[in-house]
Amino acid sequence: MTGTSMGLTERDRARLWHPYAPASPNLPLWEVEAADGVRLRLRGEDGARHEVLDAMSSWWSVIHGYRNPVLDAAARRQLGSFSHVMFGGLTHAPAVELAERLAGMAPSAPGRPGLERVFLADSGSVAVEVALKLAVQFQTASGRPSRQRFLSIRGGYHGDTFAAMGVCDPVDGMHSAFPGLLAANVFAPRPPAAASATPESVKAWASELGDIAAAHSGELAAIIVEPVLQGAGGMHAYPAACLTALREAADRHGLLLIFDEIATGFGRTGELFAADHAGVVPDIMCVGKALTGGYLTLAAMLCTADVASTVSGGQAGALLHGPTFMGNPLACAVANASLGILDDGGWRADVARIGAALVSGLSPALKLRAVRDVRTIGAVGVIELHDAVDVTAVTAAAIRHGVWVRPFRNLVYTMPPYISSASDVQQVTTGMVAAVTEVHERVSARSGGPA
Ligand SMILES: *Cc1c(COP(=O)(O)O)cnc(C)c1O
């Protein structure tokens, strides 16, 4: 059978891969028939339709909602001009404007060089690859060619390409699948959890970090971390004071400091960038995900003028990267429109309002025996279970309550679009708590549950 005689999900199963999935996974697949504002219209494989709130912002990206009129207009305007041109030897207004906007909004602090130079990449993982390359090229150009490895913290996630995988958590990441191919990097412990950290525990962590950096400094090019919130590695929030310790360790040992703000950037944690919680400025920063408001794939790597000029003056004479779709004009035009919406400043009140609603709306989950922890940071809310989530059952239960979630490991979490209304957020939290209760509470009640 081909084409229209088969259902869409059947045709999908015959041909496509999905994220971290086997071919033809025996798991439910939902067809998106429409998306508008914060809502998706899904069609199940039984033909039933469900209108759901997107509690995931399509993996952190759709911060201004689907079919946003400002972003739609920006895309249409650029389509009427040109959609793509190569970036070698050519330039265009959308890319230049985007670089100026990003440099203008990037973390800054008195007496610290700002992030002035922008490399446009086509996805978050690629931006991380470019950041890591840049750091190694910087050390080589500075006369320290033995510095080829990276220091990261456990529990991190930085993408799926090889160098990025190599700085992901060495246990939960994908290291064991590619033992011969991933660089041997250096890992410090995960910083203490924000909710329970004390000045002493932060100090103890900082001192261990300093010891590790000192022991390996001769072989390390840079430190790379997700500032303040580790996302796909476990939704772990940690104190902003740890960023100051990371900055100090990097400075003391001649390492560059790379902040991967691909998930945390553009307001999600309550500051424009997570680095701003501590007033720390990295040498290199990566952004992606929400950059185009979830319309097109685009990411960026920013660095200081000093790093840029050192690498450019090195033997290679250039930063050794250049994707075909670098600086795609359509994506840049939509990114400019998305950053324009952020410029208006309403995001700050929205994130605070959504965050407060997540705190109160998710707190009933703390009473559930299946639940180990409930935590929020900015407009991110997390229910952590004792055991692995039954993803299929929780997803289906949440859909029955009108909410789209995509749990992983033992986590059911949400980061709603900034345009979510009070009643939207309430529906999200009610749906999440109900889904966890329906699927996991009965099981843990029957088995006596964890102590
Ligand atoms: C999603 C993510 C990436 C990878 O971005 P892709 O666009 O999926 O390649 C890297 N780092 C962090 C922190 C992320 O959340």
mmCIF file of C-alpha atoms in Angstrom, residues 107 226-229 240 243 259-261 264-267 269 271-280 377:
data_model
loop_
_atom_site.group_PDB
_atom_site.id
_atom_site.type_symbol
_atom_site.label_atom_id
_atom_site.label_comp_id
_atom_site.label_asym_id
_atom_site.label_seq_id
_atom_site.Cartn_x
_atom_site.Cartn_y
_atom_site.Cartn_z
ATOM 1 C CA PRO A 107 24.946 39.043 29.459
ATOM 2 C CA GLU A 226 24.155 24.812 31.266
ATOM 3 C CA PRO A 227 23.894 27.747 33.679
ATOM 4 C CA VAL A 228 21.438 27.449 36.623
ATOM 5 C CA LEU A 229 19.216 24.774 35.068
ATOM 6 C CA ALA A 240 23.489 31.008 40.678
ATOM 7 C CA LEU A 243 28.294 30.348 38.152
ATOM 8 C CA PHE A 259 27.507 28.786 28.846
ATOM 9 C CA ASP A 260 25.070 26.612 26.941
ATOM 10 C CA GLU A 261 21.911 28.761 27.150
ATOM 11 C CA THR A 264 17.605 28.555 29.392
ATOM 12 C CA GLY A 265 17.970 31.580 27.095
ATOM 13 C CA PHE A 266 15.340 34.201 26.272
ATOM 14 C CA GLY A 267 13.676 34.525 29.644
ATOM 15 C CA THR A 269 14.368 30.928 33.965
ATOM 16 C CA GLU A 271 16.136 36.398 33.663
ATOM 17 C CA LEU A 272 16.785 37.039 29.981
ATOM 18 C CA PHE A 273 19.711 34.613 30.220
ATOM 19 C CA ALA A 274 20.377 32.262 33.140
ATOM 20 C CA ALA A 275 23.839 33.847 33.445
ATOM 21 C CA ASP A 276 22.094 37.075 34.466
ATOM 22 C CA HIS A 277 20.998 35.457 37.760
ATOM 23 C CA ALA A 278 24.627 35.768 38.857
ATOM 24 C CA GLY A 279 25.815 38.683 36.721
ATOM 25 C CA VAL A 280 28.430 36.338 35.283
ATOM 26 C CA ILE A 377 12.356 27.797 38.264
#
